[in-house]
XYZ file of C-alpha atoms in Angstrom:
745
model
C 46.448 116.494 146.361
C 45.564 115.793 142.765
C 42.375 117.381 141.481
C 40.146 114.254 140.942
C 38.164 114.279 137.774
C 35.292 112.169 139.152
C 33.160 112.442 142.260
C 34.507 111.084 145.332
C 32.864 107.831 146.340
C 33.438 104.849 148.736
C 35.831 102.208 147.538
C 33.060 99.859 146.774
C 31.177 102.439 144.791
C 34.171 103.194 142.774
C 34.736 99.514 141.853
C 31.137 98.892 141.194
C 30.792 101.867 138.915
C 33.926 100.951 136.850
C 32.769 97.383 136.631
C 29.537 98.613 135.179
C 31.197 100.930 132.814
C 33.730 98.348 131.591
C 31.768 95.236 131.799
C 34.352 93.549 133.998
C 33.856 91.719 137.384
C 36.565 91.779 140.027
C 36.688 88.931 142.476
C 37.292 89.293 146.173
C 41.095 89.029 146.018
C 41.251 91.452 143.017
C 39.166 93.969 144.892
C 41.437 93.690 147.944
C 44.566 94.214 145.691
C 42.889 97.435 144.233
C 42.119 98.852 147.626
C 45.228 97.839 149.592
C 47.324 100.749 148.461
C 49.532 101.465 151.536
C 52.744 99.551 152.338
C 54.331 96.636 150.474
C 52.153 94.203 148.668
C 53.118 90.969 146.849
C 50.330 90.008 144.373
C 50.966 86.417 143.284
C 48.955 86.227 140.033
C 48.456 82.731 138.574
C 48.134 82.590 134.643
C 44.870 83.975 133.198
C 44.029 85.520 136.663
C 43.467 89.181 135.429
C 46.516 90.775 136.790
C 46.713 93.677 134.250
C 43.073 94.537 134.795
C 43.758 94.482 138.620
C 46.819 96.709 138.355
C 45.118 99.237 136.124
C 42.171 99.407 138.527
C 44.472 99.893 141.370
C 46.276 102.841 139.601
C 42.939 104.351 138.600
C 41.734 104.043 142.217
C 44.829 105.827 143.557
C 44.201 108.731 141.256
C 40.539 108.998 141.065
C 39.639 108.259 144.756
C 42.845 108.724 146.798
C 43.834 111.943 144.923
C 47.171 110.823 143.998
C 48.834 112.752 141.205
C 49.476 110.590 138.123
C 53.099 111.861 138.187
C 53.589 110.521 141.556
C 52.996 106.823 140.375
C 55.613 104.754 138.735
C 54.688 101.552 136.894
C 57.640 99.280 135.815
C 57.057 96.512 133.224
C 59.205 93.840 131.782
C 59.318 95.110 128.188
C 58.509 98.178 126.071
C 55.679 96.226 124.399
C 54.233 95.430 127.836
C 54.586 98.992 128.882
C 52.790 100.218 125.797
C 50.073 97.626 126.211
C 49.514 98.644 129.864
C 49.490 102.403 128.875
C 46.779 101.687 126.148
C 44.616 99.616 128.578
C 44.891 102.223 131.167
C 43.785 105.097 128.750
C 40.853 102.828 127.637
C 39.807 102.209 131.218
C 40.250 105.808 132.410
C 40.240 108.165 129.447
C 39.336 111.124 131.861
C 42.490 110.822 133.773
C 45.850 112.143 133.069
C 48.423 109.524 131.784
C 50.653 107.566 134.147
C 54.386 106.741 133.718
C 54.551 103.209 132.406
C 58.218 102.207 131.547
C 60.727 99.409 131.623
C 63.363 99.179 134.395
C 65.885 99.887 131.693
C 64.377 103.164 130.832
C 64.204 104.132 134.501
C 67.776 103.198 134.868
C 68.921 105.172 131.859
C 67.186 108.311 133.362
C 69.105 107.790 136.561
C 72.413 107.248 134.777
C 71.981 110.270 132.560
C 71.379 112.559 135.562
C 74.249 111.054 137.570
C 76.857 111.229 134.745
C 75.793 114.807 133.779
C 76.282 115.774 137.370
C 79.777 114.192 137.266
C 80.435 115.957 133.908
C 81.133 112.580 132.256
C 80.211 112.056 128.704
C 78.805 108.682 127.714
C 77.621 106.580 124.744
C 75.216 103.656 124.632
C 76.844 100.711 122.637
C 73.889 98.430 122.270
C 70.793 98.243 120.200
C 69.945 97.223 116.563
C 72.822 96.545 114.226
C 72.813 95.503 110.674
C 74.357 91.960 110.439
C 76.313 92.857 107.306
C 77.823 95.968 109.039
C 78.784 93.574 111.965
C 80.437 91.024 109.811
C 82.090 93.426 107.554
C 83.931 95.319 110.243
C 87.652 95.682 109.671
C 90.111 95.028 112.498
C 91.804 98.246 112.287
C 89.251 100.152 114.330
C 86.786 98.839 116.805
C 83.284 100.206 116.058
C 81.416 101.263 119.135
C 78.841 98.426 119.352
C 78.788 95.778 121.967
C 78.767 92.711 119.553
C 81.363 94.128 117.221
C 83.728 94.904 120.180
C 83.289 91.382 121.431
C 83.837 89.887 117.951
C 87.051 91.703 117.587
C 88.307 90.843 121.020
C 87.501 87.189 120.571
C 89.375 87.202 117.347
C 92.416 88.895 118.791
C 92.613 86.265 121.658
C 91.863 83.164 119.499
C 92.942 84.252 116.009
C 89.617 82.848 114.772
C 86.037 84.320 114.318
C 83.503 83.829 116.911
C 80.350 82.050 115.863
C 76.859 83.302 116.350
C 76.103 80.651 118.871
C 79.148 81.635 120.818
C 78.369 85.209 120.530
C 74.921 84.457 122.229
C 76.499 82.402 124.846
C 79.094 85.093 125.623
C 76.672 88.057 125.758
C 74.414 85.874 128.053
C 77.363 85.138 130.329
C 78.209 88.900 130.593
C 74.625 89.932 131.263
C 74.186 87.092 133.788
C 77.286 88.336 135.909
C 76.107 91.916 135.814
C 72.556 91.270 136.756
C 73.553 88.909 139.577
C 76.013 91.668 140.793
C 78.788 89.009 140.974
C 82.184 90.355 141.931
C 85.186 89.724 139.629
C 86.450 86.889 141.846
C 83.435 84.789 141.006
C 83.375 85.341 137.267
C 85.425 82.118 136.613
C 82.756 80.004 138.448
C 80.117 80.678 136.042
C 79.685 77.962 133.532
C 80.065 79.083 129.948
C 80.978 77.187 126.622
C 83.073 79.967 125.116
C 86.754 79.332 125.474
C 88.463 82.154 127.634
C 85.113 83.913 128.220
C 86.470 85.481 131.462
C 89.533 86.885 129.735
C 87.249 88.291 126.923
C 84.928 89.816 129.507
C 87.822 91.455 131.218
C 89.212 92.926 127.966
C 85.695 94.116 126.968
C 85.327 95.963 130.316
C 88.807 97.515 129.988
C 87.970 98.715 126.367
C 84.893 100.542 127.505
C 86.727 102.557 130.201
C 89.777 103.280 128.082
C 88.557 106.642 126.999
C 88.357 108.705 130.207
C 86.453 111.472 128.516
C 83.667 109.182 127.365
C 82.267 106.088 129.186
C 80.872 103.411 126.985
C 77.672 101.640 128.359
C 75.732 98.575 127.266
C 72.172 97.906 128.509
C 73.322 95.923 131.547
C 75.834 98.657 132.537
C 72.797 101.038 132.775
C 71.408 98.880 135.475
C 74.604 98.338 137.460
C 75.567 102.068 137.165
C 72.076 103.276 138.177
C 72.195 101.083 141.234
C 75.756 102.317 142.091
C 74.715 105.927 141.502
C 71.760 105.694 143.930
C 74.176 104.085 146.470
C 76.836 106.823 146.155
C 74.840 109.971 145.478
C 72.433 110.749 148.382
C 70.980 113.859 146.815
C 70.214 111.846 143.563
C 68.630 109.099 145.618
C 66.475 111.528 147.549
C 65.465 113.026 144.277
C 64.036 109.894 142.913
C 62.570 108.730 146.261
C 60.579 111.847 146.643
C 59.469 111.827 143.037
C 57.281 108.714 143.350
C 54.922 107.804 146.122
C 53.726 104.701 144.676
C 55.717 102.027 142.663
C 54.309 99.073 140.856
C 56.304 96.316 139.185
C 54.842 93.832 136.736
C 56.303 90.364 135.802
C 58.619 90.559 138.832
C 59.499 86.942 138.600
C 61.674 87.961 135.695
C 63.447 90.766 137.474
C 67.263 90.374 138.228
C 68.913 91.047 141.590
C 70.277 94.465 140.441
C 66.843 95.439 139.229
C 65.310 94.442 142.519
C 67.962 96.554 144.302
C 67.120 99.673 142.249
C 63.334 99.260 143.024
C 64.178 98.694 146.697
C 66.058 102.055 146.856
C 63.100 103.925 145.316
C 60.650 102.784 148.000
C 62.871 102.902 150.974
C 61.104 105.913 152.432
C 57.328 104.977 152.095
C 57.535 101.096 151.215
C 54.401 101.713 148.919
C 55.390 98.982 146.526
C 53.088 96.671 144.640
C 54.919 93.650 143.210
C 52.937 91.646 140.756
C 54.523 88.259 139.903
C 54.096 84.528 139.695
C 57.011 82.518 140.828
C 55.579 79.604 138.922
C 56.283 81.419 135.600
C 59.973 82.441 136.201
C 61.679 81.081 133.245
C 64.702 83.426 132.747
C 67.240 82.473 135.407
C 69.851 82.034 132.650
C 69.883 85.723 132.081
C 69.861 86.700 135.727
C 66.305 86.592 136.816
C 65.972 86.002 140.562
C 62.818 84.203 141.574
C 64.122 83.423 145.030
C 63.748 87.109 145.787
C 60.028 86.590 145.778
C 60.285 83.742 148.193
C 62.138 85.987 150.556
C 59.825 88.907 150.133
C 58.713 88.976 153.732
C 62.337 89.039 154.735
C 62.950 92.325 152.905
C 59.521 93.784 153.785
C 58.469 92.412 157.126
C 55.026 94.153 157.131
C 54.218 93.081 153.551
C 50.820 91.614 152.518
C 50.739 88.676 150.244
C 47.613 88.045 148.092
C 46.972 85.067 146.010
C 45.093 85.592 142.680
C 44.435 81.901 141.880
C 41.280 82.031 139.858
C 42.046 81.350 136.176
C 39.596 82.997 133.698
C 41.342 81.939 130.537
C 41.630 78.048 130.384
C 39.137 75.206 130.495
C 38.858 73.154 133.733
C 40.708 70.241 131.993
C 43.871 72.478 131.562
C 43.713 74.333 134.738
C 43.345 71.058 136.794
C 46.250 69.344 135.104
C 48.551 72.455 135.215
C 47.928 73.216 138.925
C 48.679 69.539 139.766
C 51.793 69.424 137.532
C 53.456 72.602 138.990
C 53.193 71.268 142.558
C 56.076 68.874 141.648
C 58.331 71.931 142.220
C 59.298 72.413 145.883
C 60.673 75.896 145.826
C 57.467 77.945 145.297
C 54.504 79.508 147.051
C 51.821 76.902 147.686
C 49.198 78.337 145.324
C 46.136 76.426 144.137
C 44.964 77.635 140.695
C 41.391 76.991 139.994
C 38.594 77.965 137.556
C 34.923 78.133 137.212
C 35.209 77.570 133.473
C 33.601 74.319 132.209
C 35.569 71.440 130.766
C 36.138 71.627 127.038
C 38.362 69.065 125.256
C 40.411 66.540 127.308
C 44.107 66.941 127.042
C 45.432 64.991 124.109
C 48.591 62.950 123.836
C 50.189 61.940 120.650
C 53.390 59.872 120.105
C 54.635 59.815 116.563
C 57.253 57.571 114.895
C 59.920 60.285 114.656
C 60.509 63.973 115.020
C 60.317 64.492 111.107
C 56.613 63.377 111.328
C 55.655 66.335 113.462
C 55.240 68.797 110.451
C 53.007 66.316 108.465
C 51.083 65.587 111.532
C 50.402 69.333 112.448
C 49.454 70.013 108.876
C 46.860 67.312 108.980
C 45.577 68.565 112.333
C 45.399 72.187 111.254
C 44.141 71.773 107.667
C 40.470 72.886 107.436
C 40.544 74.970 110.526
C 39.096 78.470 109.743
C 40.173 80.396 112.756
C 44.011 80.106 112.348
C 44.684 83.024 114.714
C 43.432 80.869 117.679
C 46.102 78.141 116.908
C 49.629 78.136 118.334
C 52.479 75.654 117.988
C 55.019 75.977 120.751
C 58.453 74.588 121.111
C 61.558 75.047 123.247
C 64.271 75.674 120.556
C 64.115 78.061 117.601
C 65.460 75.374 115.290
C 62.160 73.629 115.533
C 60.493 76.313 113.607
C 62.396 75.625 110.409
C 60.747 72.207 109.531
C 57.404 73.584 110.643
C 57.740 76.663 108.275
C 58.461 74.242 105.351
C 55.676 71.776 106.114
C 52.977 74.548 106.623
C 54.134 76.526 103.550
C 54.033 73.351 101.288
C 50.472 72.793 102.560
C 49.439 76.525 101.944
C 48.826 77.144 105.705
C 49.864 80.749 106.597
C 51.782 81.334 109.846
C 53.291 84.120 112.040
C 56.699 83.632 113.556
C 56.506 85.142 117.064
C 60.284 84.939 117.221
C 62.885 82.961 115.145
C 66.536 82.724 114.693
C 66.980 84.832 111.495
C 70.516 83.562 111.241
C 69.542 79.915 110.604
C 69.839 80.085 106.775
C 73.288 81.948 107.058
C 74.521 79.545 109.723
C 77.990 78.096 108.971
C 76.606 74.506 109.094
C 74.104 75.298 106.408
C 76.857 76.929 104.304
C 79.148 73.890 104.891
C 76.380 71.582 103.553
C 75.915 73.920 100.406
C 79.756 73.906 99.893
C 79.867 70.089 100.048
C 77.117 70.175 97.337
C 79.046 72.772 95.243
C 82.001 70.420 95.144
C 79.881 67.640 93.579
C 79.419 69.985 90.577
C 83.182 70.752 90.193
C 86.015 69.708 92.444
C 88.381 72.453 90.913
C 87.302 75.234 93.225
C 90.024 75.677 95.776
C 87.986 78.422 97.508
C 85.157 76.096 98.268
C 87.330 73.240 99.123
C 89.273 75.489 101.716
C 86.007 76.188 103.549
C 85.424 72.601 104.361
C 88.856 70.992 104.197
C 89.006 70.387 108.004
C 85.487 69.024 108.134
C 85.594 65.706 106.263
C 87.673 62.563 106.171
C 90.703 64.078 104.300
C 92.098 65.664 107.404
C 93.944 68.289 105.296
C 96.061 70.628 107.436
C 96.280 74.298 107.021
C 99.918 73.937 105.705
C 98.729 71.581 103.058
C 95.938 73.850 102.116
C 98.400 76.690 101.715
C 100.429 74.673 99.354
C 97.547 73.620 97.189
C 96.377 77.244 96.921
C 99.595 78.106 95.054
C 98.909 75.693 92.167
C 96.895 77.201 89.398
C 96.431 74.489 86.843
C 92.570 74.324 86.882
C 92.916 70.601 87.902
C 90.851 68.817 90.646
C 91.806 69.946 94.137
C 91.962 66.258 95.023
C 94.362 65.433 92.273
C 96.544 68.385 93.109
C 96.726 67.318 96.683
C 97.602 63.668 95.726
C 100.053 64.618 93.139
C 101.710 67.808 94.255
C 101.419 68.086 98.108
C 103.315 65.981 100.650
C 100.701 63.820 102.485
C 100.634 61.400 105.291
C 100.280 57.736 104.175
C 96.685 57.585 105.723
C 95.635 60.729 103.969
C 96.157 59.237 100.452
C 93.541 56.613 100.817
C 91.043 58.945 102.556
C 91.408 61.572 99.782
C 90.908 58.948 97.040
C 87.814 57.645 98.811
C 86.486 61.143 99.200
C 87.090 62.066 95.654
C 85.181 58.986 94.653
C 82.334 59.867 96.941
C 81.983 63.276 95.679
C 81.817 62.024 92.100
C 79.128 59.540 93.109
C 77.111 62.379 94.692
C 77.025 64.241 91.311
C 73.353 64.569 90.392
C 72.214 62.899 93.715
C 68.879 64.140 95.113
C 69.685 66.458 98.085
C 68.319 64.429 101.003
C 70.474 61.342 100.379
C 73.382 63.737 99.448
C 73.089 65.157 102.959
C 73.111 61.797 104.462
C 76.262 60.966 102.520
C 77.837 64.222 103.784
C 76.965 63.384 107.324
C 78.131 59.864 107.468
C 80.535 58.571 104.585
C 82.334 61.920 104.405
C 82.562 62.302 108.118
C 80.995 65.642 108.583
C 78.950 64.715 111.693
C 82.032 63.224 113.395
C 83.931 66.374 112.511
C 81.129 68.460 114.251
C 81.347 66.299 117.266
C 84.999 66.955 117.499
C 84.420 70.747 117.136
C 81.905 70.660 119.805
C 84.400 69.049 122.221
C 87.166 71.436 121.298
C 85.209 74.683 120.958
C 82.323 74.226 123.129
C 79.521 74.322 120.497
C 76.213 72.695 121.510
C 76.004 69.467 119.502
C 72.216 69.203 119.745
C 71.813 72.643 118.096
C 74.204 71.604 115.164
C 72.594 68.336 114.639
C 69.140 70.012 114.865
C 70.227 72.185 111.849
C 71.282 69.036 109.828
C 67.953 67.314 110.568
C 66.055 70.459 109.587
C 68.103 70.601 106.297
C 67.069 66.956 105.622
C 63.353 67.687 106.236
C 63.592 70.535 103.661
C 65.423 68.330 101.117
C 63.208 65.388 101.466
C 60.752 66.221 98.647
C 63.294 67.857 96.322
C 64.850 66.305 93.242
C 68.000 68.280 92.773
C 70.654 70.276 94.788
C 69.847 73.323 92.793
C 66.168 73.120 93.930
C 67.524 72.664 97.515
C 69.612 75.849 97.402
C 66.614 77.727 95.892
C 64.279 76.363 98.607
C 66.583 77.630 101.323
C 66.600 81.037 99.772
C 62.887 81.117 99.533
C 62.404 79.967 103.145
C 64.880 82.595 104.360
C 62.651 85.231 102.603
C 59.438 83.576 104.014
C 60.843 83.678 107.519
C 61.443 87.438 107.303
C 57.811 87.915 105.875
C 56.213 85.668 108.461
C 57.551 87.908 111.278
C 55.208 90.680 109.959
C 51.975 88.730 110.098
C 51.036 89.479 113.678
C 47.317 90.067 114.081
C 46.405 88.209 110.938
C 44.324 84.941 110.491
C 47.427 82.768 110.663
C 48.859 80.109 112.812
C 51.283 81.340 115.530
C 54.734 79.625 115.801
C 56.648 80.537 119.012
C 59.190 79.335 121.435
C 57.793 78.647 124.915
C 59.749 81.611 126.383
C 58.250 84.148 123.938
C 54.740 82.638 124.322
C 54.428 83.979 127.936
C 51.590 86.345 128.251
C 49.716 84.993 125.049
C 46.702 82.822 124.851
C 45.010 80.603 122.120
C 42.045 78.331 121.904
C 44.267 75.526 120.618
C 47.814 74.967 121.737
C 50.151 72.232 120.309
C 53.369 71.698 122.322
C 55.852 69.693 120.320
C 59.350 68.129 120.589
C 58.389 66.838 124.099
C 61.133 64.261 124.708
C 63.849 64.017 127.302
C 66.825 65.965 126.032
C 64.746 68.876 124.813
C 62.134 69.506 127.515
C 63.627 68.805 129.924
C 67.105 69.182 128.300
C 69.978 66.965 129.130
C 71.498 69.833 131.059
C 68.295 70.050 133.129
C 68.416 66.365 133.890
C 72.165 66.469 134.881
C 71.341 69.059 137.496
C 72.899 67.588 140.636
C 72.435 70.472 142.960
C 70.187 69.988 145.987
C 67.562 72.452 144.900
C 67.340 71.107 141.340
C 67.070 74.647 140.048
C 67.483 73.860 136.431
C 64.824 71.022 136.459
C 62.452 73.197 138.319
C 62.830 75.897 135.714
C 62.144 73.481 132.845
C 59.068 72.388 134.828
C 57.938 76.057 134.993
C 58.610 76.371 131.192
C 56.341 73.392 130.499
C 53.686 74.921 132.885
C 53.816 78.234 130.830
C 53.269 76.404 127.716
C 50.264 74.483 129.119
C 48.523 77.573 130.571
C 48.549 79.238 127.037
C 45.735 77.044 126.045
C 42.081 78.087 126.502
C 40.198 75.124 125.152
C 42.448 72.482 123.765
C 45.915 71.431 124.673
C 47.750 68.849 122.625
C 51.112 67.412 123.708
C 53.251 65.824 120.891
C 56.151 63.360 121.424
C 57.879 60.781 119.327
C 59.858 57.583 119.534
C 62.844 58.384 117.314
C 65.073 61.548 116.885
C 68.137 61.821 114.633
C 67.872 58.181 113.906
C 68.134 57.153 117.578
C 65.656 56.193 120.092
C 63.873 59.106 121.851
C 62.249 58.982 125.273
C 58.976 60.611 125.979
C 59.342 63.648 128.113
C 58.798 62.846 131.798
C 56.743 65.847 131.984
C 54.226 64.282 129.433
C 54.200 61.154 131.573
C 53.345 63.163 134.584
C 50.393 64.984 132.838
C 49.091 61.670 131.593
C 48.993 60.361 135.172
C 47.348 63.405 136.448
C 44.642 63.203 133.784
C 44.244 59.390 134.324
C 45.577 58.627 138.005
C 45.150 54.884 137.415
C 47.305 54.885 134.288
C 50.724 53.118 134.575
C 53.892 55.047 133.942
C 54.390 54.583 130.286
C 57.459 52.763 128.921
C 57.478 53.589 125.136
C 56.928 50.831 122.590
C 55.445 50.063 119.324
C 51.830 50.236 120.633
C 52.168 53.873 121.727
C 52.989 55.195 118.246
C 50.273 57.021 116.340
C 50.112 56.321 112.590
C 49.306 59.416 110.480
C 45.790 59.405 109.230
C 44.504 61.228 106.252
C 43.214 64.594 107.366
C 39.540 65.338 107.843
C 38.916 68.162 105.491
C 36.100 70.435 104.415
C 34.226 68.940 101.511
C 34.848 70.870 98.263
C 32.888 69.399 95.222
C 35.299 70.691 92.636
C 38.541 69.862 94.552
C 41.245 68.285 92.339
C 41.943 64.760 93.461
C 44.017 63.418 90.643
C 47.544 64.698 90.001
C 47.036 64.409 86.197
C 44.602 67.381 86.535
C 47.447 69.664 87.446
C 48.285 71.224 84.072
C 50.496 74.316 83.418
C 48.355 77.163 82.629
C 45.285 75.858 84.368
C 43.366 78.216 86.711
C 42.729 76.955 90.155
C 41.286 78.333 93.363
C 43.173 77.789 96.650
C 41.350 77.428 99.924
C 43.252 80.501 101.334
C 44.964 82.262 98.436
C 41.968 82.420 96.207
C 42.485 82.190 92.364
C 45.727 81.446 90.670
C 47.398 79.906 87.707
C 49.668 76.805 87.704
C 52.955 77.930 86.204
C 55.383 75.061 86.939
C 55.074 71.289 87.589
C 57.586 69.065 89.363
C 57.266 65.448 90.317
C 55.811 66.292 93.836
C 55.256 69.908 93.805
C 53.594 72.583 91.742
C 54.198 76.312 91.579
C 51.149 78.653 91.216
C 50.945 82.363 90.677
C 48.440 83.964 92.984
C 47.731 87.654 93.501
C 49.580 87.296 96.906
C 52.659 86.081 94.983
C 54.074 82.786 93.698
C 53.601 79.735 95.955
C 55.189 76.267 95.843
C 52.860 73.684 97.187
C 53.157 69.941 97.894
C 51.154 67.828 95.413
C 50.480 65.250 97.963
C 49.091 67.860 100.431
C 46.894 69.555 97.745
C 45.271 66.154 96.700
C 44.778 64.803 100.310
C 43.334 67.906 101.695
C 41.477 69.237 98.593
C 43.232 72.438 98.776
C 42.885 73.321 95.126
C 39.758 73.445 93.015
C 39.287 73.954 89.329
C 37.732 77.264 88.328
C 34.045 76.542 87.455
C 34.150 77.892 83.916
C 37.160 75.546 83.129
C 35.097 72.480 84.020
C-alpha cells in the first residue's frame, strides 16, 4: 500500500476537509462519484457540472484515503492541453501527493507500440507531426520525404497527374483516420463516403508505401492506435504487463473516443474492471473522425455490473440558458435521458437577431461589442473557419482586438484567393502568359491545354488574347468569347476591387467554372463560394486593387498574430468544435441558417437514426452551453445573393423560450436594421471626418496615443506604439473611438 501523506479519515471527513481547504462544494452525485472507486462507473457529466473537480477529487481520494500508489492510477484525456490542465489542477488540489500519470490515449498507445516493436526487433519511424507548409509544397517527386501529408500528396499526383488541393488533403486524411479508428476491414473501405477521386486507391498505395521497407516500419498517429490494439491482442505477456501496471483507469471526454481507443482501454481493465468513464453523449461532435458515442449507450452491455451516475447540475450558465439547452437537446432520440438543471438565477433572456444578409454580421457584432470593457468574456462562435475572415476584417477596422482559437491559416494562400488576384493582375497587363495560364480554364474563354502550349511559344510581348486570336487555331465559339473577355478585362482596369470581384464571378464566368470543378473533382462548393464572399467583404471599403492585395497580406499577418493572444483582454473567435470546454459571459453564435447549421448534408440524412442531424443538434447544444450570462443567436435572410432560411434550431429555441410563439416563416418584418451603437461618452471624441488630419496626435480607446500617418476616403492609418493600425473612418466616428490629445485642442 502507498504510504499516505495525510491522516486516515472517513470518506465524508476527507471530502469535508478538502472542501474547506479548497473552497469548493461537492453535491450528492459528485460525492458518490468520488467514493465509488471499485468496478466500472459511467459518469455522465452535463456541461458545467464540475467533472474535472470531481475526477481530481476521486484520484486524490484513491491515493490519500485508499492508499493507492499514484503510479497505479492512469488518467487518459482527449488532448495534451487537457492532460496538462488536469495535471496542474491535481497538483493545486493535492500539492502533498506524488504526481499521477495524466496522458492522451495516443501517448499511451505509443508506449505500447514502442515496447512491442522493440521486442519484435522492428525499427519504426513516426511520419506525422508539424511540417513547414513551404517544405511540403516544395518537395520534388524524385524522393518521397517521410511525412504523411507529403507521401499522400505525391501518391495523389502519381495517380491523377495533378496536385491535390488543401481541402482534398483534409478530406483524404479524415477518410483514412476514420477507417482506422472505426477498425473497418479493407472490404468496407469503398463504402465510406469521400469526395476525393480514387481515395481508396490512394489509401491502399499509402499503406503499401509504409510497409515497403521491411527493416523500418512507418507509422502515423492512427497507426499507433491500431498497432497498439493489435499488439495487446497478440502478445499475452505485453498485455499482462500493462494490465498489472494500473489498478485504476479513468478516461475523460470519452464521448470523443473512437472504437479502437475504447478497445485499448477495455483490454487494460479486463482483470479488475476499475474503470471510470467520464463523458457526455450530448456533447459528442466528432463522429466524422471516428468518435463512437454509441459505445456509451451500450456501456452496460460491455460492463454488466457498471454503475451509471448523472451529473446534471450546471454551475456555469444562467437559468435561461440551461432551461433552453436542456429542452433543445431532448429533440435527439439516441441519448441518455438526462435533465440538466441549475440553481443559478436568470440573467439575460436569450436574444434572437435576424439581419438582412450574412455580410451584415461583422458590422452588427462590432456595434454590439464596441464599448464593452471585459472583452475576454466575449466569444463569437461559428461552424466553419471561413466565417472568421470577415469577422477579423470588421473587428480590426473598428480597433477591437481578438484571439483566434483556431483558424484556417491557409485561407490567404488558397487557390481561389490566388485566382482572384491573378484575374486582377491581368487587368494591369494582359501580356503575362504566366498569369493567364493559371486561370485559362477558369473563365469564359475555354482555352485548352494544347492551345495554351501554343501561345506559350509566342514571345512577341503582345496581348495574350491577341496572340490567341491571331496565331492559335480556335473553335468558332471561342473567338467571340475571347473578344468579349478581352474587353471585360480592359473595362476592369482601375475598377474598385469589390465590383471587380463581382465581374470576375459573373461576367467572366469564374463562379460557373468553380461549380463545374466541384462536380468533377468533389470540391465543396459552399466552401469555395464562402471564400469569394469573404473576399468581397474585405474589398468593400477599398478603392484600388493594389489596396486589396495589401489588405490581404495584412490580414494574413494579423491572423498569425491573433493566434498568440490567448489569455489577453480580447474577443475570442472560435469554431463551435474548438469551443468545447470553454465558457464566456457573453456568447454570440452566428451564421445560423439552414445549410450551415444544420448543413445541407445534415438535412439530407435519410438514415433511420438521423445520425448526422443529431450530431448537428449536439454541436448547437455545445455552443449554447458555452454561455454563462448572455446567449445571442444571429441569423440572416440572404446569403450569397440568395434567400437564406433561418436555422430550424433557432426556431426551436425561440419556441422553447416562448411556447406560444408560432413557427417563424421569414419575412421583411423579422429583419433587424442596424442601429448606431451605444458607446461610452468621450467628451473629446472626434465626430467630424474633417478633423482627421495627417500628423495629428490622437488617443484610441484601446491602443492609447498615436499619430495619423495616412488618410484614405474611408480609412485612416495611425502609428501607435503597438504598431500601425488601419481603422474605418465610419467606425471611429460612430463609436467615438478616437479622441484628440488635450494639448492639441
